[in-house]
Amino acid sequence: MSKKVYFFATCLGSAVMGRTVVSAIKLLQREGIEVIYKEKQTCCGQPSYNTGYFEETKKIALYNAKQFSENYPIIVPSGSCAGMMVQDYGELFHGDKDEAFMKEFSSRIIELSVFLDKHLGVKYEDKGDPLKITWHTNCHALRVSKTIESSKNLLKQLANVELVDLKYEEECCGFGGTFAVKEPEISNAMAVEKVKDIENAGAKYVVSGDGGCLLNISGTLKRQNAKTQSMHLYDFILRRIEGERL
């Protein structure tokens, strides 16, 4: 296993979730991994791809691939973006002159929880007080990149954390990237139902591994005056193993 990796922060990580990016990098560094952060990286292209701008998305994908030129694993703290960069890039470049180049790039993509769980086999000591949480499953992470098992494996290592299942865990929160912009009424109705399910779990925090879902859920939690708070998976894990009070 390489002791040196690239880190792909995602556009949401770079724009509005800087703390989560730092938390994710710290989780890698504490395992002795050297993290390379390419300053000029950009969005994986999922918003434009989902909107039908395929040629524009190919330009974005090629730009990113050229940023990560050395043969190191590329760690992505998002099942949604990881799925885009593996499966959707494969479909996007099928039969294209750059297919082989992009296939090699995609072969190095590993979602962070999978890397920590299956590649590094991390062992965590929970230094926090007893706490009840619930978990929101991101659609792309569930169906495309299939990273949910590893994410939950990391949480289950935290001895003082009780993980309560949502009744409708696999129901979409209504974000869906550009869907939330194009269909705001439907998106909001879905988010409200998701928040009802979260509140019914009786947990202090809802944790998820996807920034887009968390932005949507956290905004709806506030508008509904809900008691449950939201937190990104990698922020939550780091705070628990460092003993930071929640």
Short mmCIF file of C-alpha atoms in Angstrom, two decimals:
data_model
loop_
_atom_site.label_atom_id
_atom_site.label_comp_id
_atom_site.label_asym_id
_atom_site.label_seq_id
_atom_site.Cartn_x
_atom_site.Cartn_y
_atom_site.Cartn_z
CA MET A 1 0.00 0.00 0.00
CA SER A 2 1.29 3.43 -0.99
CA LYS A 3 2.22 5.70 1.90
CA LYS A 4 1.64 8.67 -0.38
CA VAL A 5 -1.77 9.67 -1.75
CA TYR A 6 -3.48 12.48 -3.58
CA PHE A 7 -6.49 14.10 -1.92
CA PHE A 8 -9.45 15.23 -4.04
CA ALA A 9 -11.35 17.68 -1.86
CA THR A 10 -14.56 17.98 -3.99
CA CYS A 11 -16.03 21.36 -4.88
CA LEU A 12 -18.25 21.49 -1.78
CA GLY A 13 -15.29 20.63 0.40
CA SER A 14 -13.23 23.43 -1.09
CA ALA A 15 -16.05 25.99 -1.11
CA VAL A 16 -18.03 25.52 2.10
CA MET A 17 -16.75 22.53 4.08
CA GLY A 18 -13.13 23.40 4.75
CA ARG A 19 -13.20 21.92 8.24
CA THR A 20 -14.29 18.56 6.82
CA VAL A 21 -11.43 18.59 4.31
CA VAL A 22 -8.96 19.21 7.15
CA SER A 23 -10.55 16.45 9.25
CA ALA A 24 -10.30 13.97 6.38
CA ILE A 25 -6.65 14.80 5.77
CA LYS A 26 -5.87 14.45 9.49
CA LEU A 27 -7.44 10.98 9.53
CA LEU A 28 -5.04 9.98 6.77
CA GLN A 29 -2.00 11.63 8.36
CA ARG A 30 -2.55 9.91 11.71
CA GLU A 31 -2.13 6.59 9.86
CA GLY A 32 1.26 7.70 8.55
CA ILE A 33 0.00 8.66 5.08
CA GLU A 34 1.62 11.57 3.22
CA VAL A 35 -1.17 13.61 1.61
CA ILE A 36 -0.64 15.59 -1.59
CA TYR A 37 -3.18 18.34 -2.20
CA LYS A 38 -3.25 19.75 -5.71
CA GLU A 39 -4.09 23.43 -5.43
CA LYS A 40 -5.65 23.73 -8.91
CA GLN A 41 -8.06 20.79 -8.64
CA THR A 42 -11.71 21.53 -9.38
CA CYS A 43 -15.20 19.98 -9.39
CA CYS A 44 -15.54 16.36 -10.55
CA GLY A 45 -18.12 17.53 -13.11
CA GLN A 46 -21.16 15.77 -11.71
CA PRO A 47 -23.49 18.82 -11.83
CA SER A 48 -22.80 19.46 -15.52
CA TYR A 49 -22.93 15.74 -16.33
CA ASN A 50 -26.33 15.29 -14.65
CA THR A 51 -27.62 18.33 -16.55
CA GLY A 52 -26.61 16.87 -19.91
CA TYR A 53 -23.49 18.91 -20.70
CA PHE A 54 -21.40 15.88 -21.61
CA GLU A 55 -18.70 17.51 -23.73
CA GLU A 56 -18.14 20.22 -21.12
CA THR A 57 -17.92 17.55 -18.43
CA LYS A 58 -15.27 15.67 -20.41
CA LYS A 59 -13.11 18.79 -20.40
CA ILE A 60 -13.46 19.07 -16.61
CA ALA A 61 -12.65 15.37 -16.13
CA LEU A 62 -9.56 15.55 -18.33
CA TYR A 63 -8.39 18.68 -16.55
CA ASN A 64 -8.60 16.92 -13.19
CA ALA A 65 -6.96 13.75 -14.43
CA LYS A 66 -3.94 15.74 -15.59
CA GLN A 67 -3.59 17.30 -12.14
CA PHE A 68 -3.11 13.88 -10.52
CA SER A 69 -0.43 12.60 -12.85
CA GLU A 70 1.73 10.46 -10.54
CA ASN A 71 0.73 6.85 -9.87
CA TYR A 72 -0.66 7.42 -6.35
CA PRO A 73 -4.12 6.53 -5.01
CA ILE A 74 -6.59 9.43 -5.23
CA ILE A 75 -8.61 9.64 -2.03
CA VAL A 76 -12.08 11.20 -2.27
CA PRO A 77 -14.12 12.03 0.89
CA SER A 78 -17.46 11.58 -0.88
CA GLY A 79 -19.20 8.49 -2.22
CA SER A 80 -21.08 10.67 -4.68
CA CYS A 81 -17.99 12.18 -6.28
CA ALA A 82 -16.10 8.87 -6.15
CA GLY A 83 -18.96 7.21 -8.03
CA MET A 84 -18.91 9.94 -10.65
CA MET A 85 -15.15 9.65 -11.13
CA VAL A 86 -15.24 5.88 -11.56
CA GLN A 87 -18.51 4.74 -13.12
CA ASP A 88 -19.75 7.90 -14.84
CA TYR A 89 -16.33 8.79 -16.24
CA GLY A 90 -16.22 5.28 -17.68
CA GLU A 91 -19.50 5.83 -19.51
CA LEU A 92 -18.56 9.35 -20.52
CA PHE A 93 -15.28 8.32 -22.17
CA HIS A 94 -16.41 4.98 -23.62
CA GLY A 95 -15.04 4.79 -27.18
CA ASP A 96 -13.28 8.15 -26.77
CA LYS A 97 -9.64 8.72 -27.77
CA ASP A 98 -8.87 9.44 -24.10
CA GLU A 99 -10.63 6.32 -22.79
CA ALA A 100 -7.46 4.47 -21.75
CA PHE A 101 -6.00 7.54 -20.04
CA MET A 102 -9.21 8.16 -18.08
CA LYS A 103 -9.60 4.48 -17.20
CA GLU A 104 -6.15 4.52 -15.57
CA PHE A 105 -7.08 7.68 -13.67
CA SER A 106 -10.38 6.23 -12.47
CA SER A 107 -8.68 3.02 -11.34
CA ARG A 108 -6.84 5.05 -8.69
CA ILE A 109 -9.97 6.60 -7.15
CA ILE A 110 -10.77 5.33 -3.63
CA GLU A 111 -13.43 6.79 -1.36
CA LEU A 112 -11.95 7.72 2.03
CA SER A 113 -14.00 5.44 4.28
CA VAL A 114 -13.17 2.47 2.03
CA PHE A 115 -9.48 3.40 2.14
CA LEU A 116 -9.49 3.68 5.94
CA ASP A 117 -11.58 0.54 6.48
CA LYS A 118 -10.48 -1.93 3.82
CA HIS A 119 -7.03 -0.74 2.74
CA LEU A 120 -5.58 0.54 6.02
CA GLY A 121 -7.66 -1.46 8.48
CA VAL A 122 -7.78 1.40 10.97
CA LYS A 123 -8.59 0.81 14.65
CA TYR A 124 -10.18 3.65 16.54
CA GLU A 125 -10.39 4.34 20.27
CA ASP A 126 -13.49 6.34 21.15
CA LYS A 127 -12.60 9.05 23.67
CA GLY A 128 -16.04 10.71 23.75
CA ASP A 129 -18.97 10.47 26.13
CA PRO A 130 -21.92 8.15 25.37
CA LEU A 131 -23.86 9.53 22.43
CA LYS A 132 -26.76 8.50 20.22
CA ILE A 133 -26.54 9.19 16.49
CA THR A 134 -28.34 8.19 13.32
CA TRP A 135 -27.07 7.84 9.76
CA HIS A 136 -28.25 9.19 6.40
CA THR A 137 -27.31 7.06 3.40
CA ASN A 138 -26.38 9.04 0.31
CA CYS A 139 -28.00 7.71 -2.90
CA HIS A 140 -24.84 7.68 -5.04
CA ALA A 141 -22.73 6.15 -2.25
CA LEU A 142 -25.32 3.38 -1.84
CA ARG A 143 -26.01 2.51 -5.46
CA VAL A 144 -22.93 3.58 -7.42
CA SER A 145 -19.73 3.68 -5.35
CA LYS A 146 -21.13 1.28 -2.69
CA THR A 147 -19.24 2.80 0.24
CA ILE A 148 -21.89 2.65 2.98
CA GLU A 149 -20.61 -0.58 4.55
CA SER A 150 -17.16 0.92 5.15
CA SER A 151 -18.59 4.18 6.49
CA LYS A 152 -20.69 2.28 9.02
CA ASN A 153 -17.78 -0.01 9.90
CA LEU A 154 -15.82 3.05 11.02
CA LEU A 155 -18.72 4.30 13.14
CA LYS A 156 -19.21 0.88 14.74
CA GLN A 157 -15.66 1.05 16.09
CA LEU A 158 -16.68 3.95 18.33
CA ALA A 159 -17.53 2.14 21.55
CA ASN A 160 -19.52 4.95 23.17
CA VAL A 161 -21.62 5.76 20.10
CA GLU A 162 -25.05 4.19 19.68
CA LEU A 163 -26.03 4.09 16.01
CA VAL A 164 -29.82 4.13 15.56
CA ASP A 165 -31.14 3.14 12.14
CA LEU A 166 -33.56 5.44 10.36
CA LYS A 167 -36.83 3.84 9.31
CA TYR A 168 -36.37 5.23 5.80
CA GLU A 169 -32.59 5.38 5.72
CA GLU A 170 -32.24 4.82 1.98
CA GLU A 171 -34.83 7.43 1.00
CA CYS A 172 -33.34 10.40 -0.90
CA CYS A 173 -33.06 13.65 1.06
CA GLY A 174 -34.13 15.64 -2.01
CA PHE A 175 -30.79 17.26 -2.80
CA GLY A 176 -29.76 15.51 -6.01
CA GLY A 177 -27.44 18.32 -7.07
CA THR A 178 -29.17 20.35 -9.79
CA PHE A 179 -32.48 18.60 -8.98
CA ALA A 180 -32.83 20.77 -5.88
CA VAL A 181 -32.47 23.85 -8.08
CA LYS A 182 -34.76 22.70 -10.89
CA GLU A 183 -37.48 21.22 -8.67
CA PRO A 184 -37.28 23.15 -5.38
CA GLU A 185 -40.83 22.33 -4.22
CA ILE A 186 -40.37 18.58 -4.68
CA SER A 187 -36.89 18.73 -3.20
CA ASN A 188 -38.13 20.58 -0.13
CA ALA A 189 -41.01 18.11 0.39
CA MET A 190 -38.52 15.23 0.29
CA ALA A 191 -36.20 16.99 2.73
CA VAL A 192 -39.05 17.66 5.17
CA GLU A 193 -39.96 13.94 5.17
CA LYS A 194 -36.32 13.01 5.69
CA VAL A 195 -36.08 15.36 8.67
CA LYS A 196 -39.23 13.84 10.20
CA ASP A 197 -37.58 10.44 10.01
CA ILE A 198 -34.38 11.82 11.54
CA GLU A 199 -36.25 13.45 14.42
CA ASN A 200 -38.17 10.24 15.10
CA ALA A 201 -34.85 8.45 15.67
CA GLY A 202 -34.29 10.50 18.82
CA ALA A 203 -30.57 10.98 18.14
CA LYS A 204 -28.46 14.03 18.95
CA TYR A 205 -26.71 13.96 15.55
CA VAL A 206 -27.44 12.76 12.06
CA VAL A 207 -24.16 11.80 10.38
CA SER A 208 -23.53 11.36 6.66
CA GLY A 209 -20.57 11.02 4.33
CA ASP A 210 -21.90 13.40 1.68
CA GLY A 211 -21.55 17.18 1.79
CA GLY A 212 -24.46 17.94 -0.53
CA CYS A 213 -26.92 15.87 1.48
CA LEU A 214 -25.70 17.46 4.70
CA LEU A 215 -26.16 20.99 3.36
CA ASN A 216 -29.72 20.12 2.36
CA ILE A 217 -30.54 18.27 5.57
CA SER A 218 -28.94 20.82 7.90
CA GLY A 219 -30.84 23.69 6.27
CA THR A 220 -34.12 21.81 6.61
CA LEU A 221 -33.36 20.88 10.23
CA LYS A 222 -32.95 24.56 11.04
CA ARG A 223 -36.09 25.62 9.19
CA GLN A 224 -38.07 22.93 11.01
CA ASN A 225 -36.58 23.96 14.37
CA ALA A 226 -35.44 20.37 14.85
CA LYS A 227 -33.39 19.29 17.86
CA THR A 228 -31.14 16.94 15.90
CA GLN A 229 -27.89 18.41 14.57
CA SER A 230 -25.96 17.32 11.49
CA MET A 231 -22.29 16.47 11.11
CA HIS A 232 -20.06 15.06 8.39
CA LEU A 233 -18.72 11.55 8.96
CA TYR A 234 -15.06 12.59 8.98
CA ASP A 235 -15.59 15.52 11.32
CA PHE A 236 -17.48 13.22 13.66
CA ILE A 237 -14.86 10.46 13.70
CA LEU A 238 -11.94 12.84 14.24
CA ARG A 239 -13.69 14.61 17.11
CA ARG A 240 -14.55 11.30 18.79
CA ILE A 241 -11.02 9.87 18.62
CA GLU A 242 -9.47 13.17 19.73
CA GLY A 243 -11.87 13.41 22.65
CA GLU A 244 -13.49 16.67 21.58
CA ARG A 245 -16.80 17.23 23.36
CA LEU A 246 -19.92 17.05 21.19
#
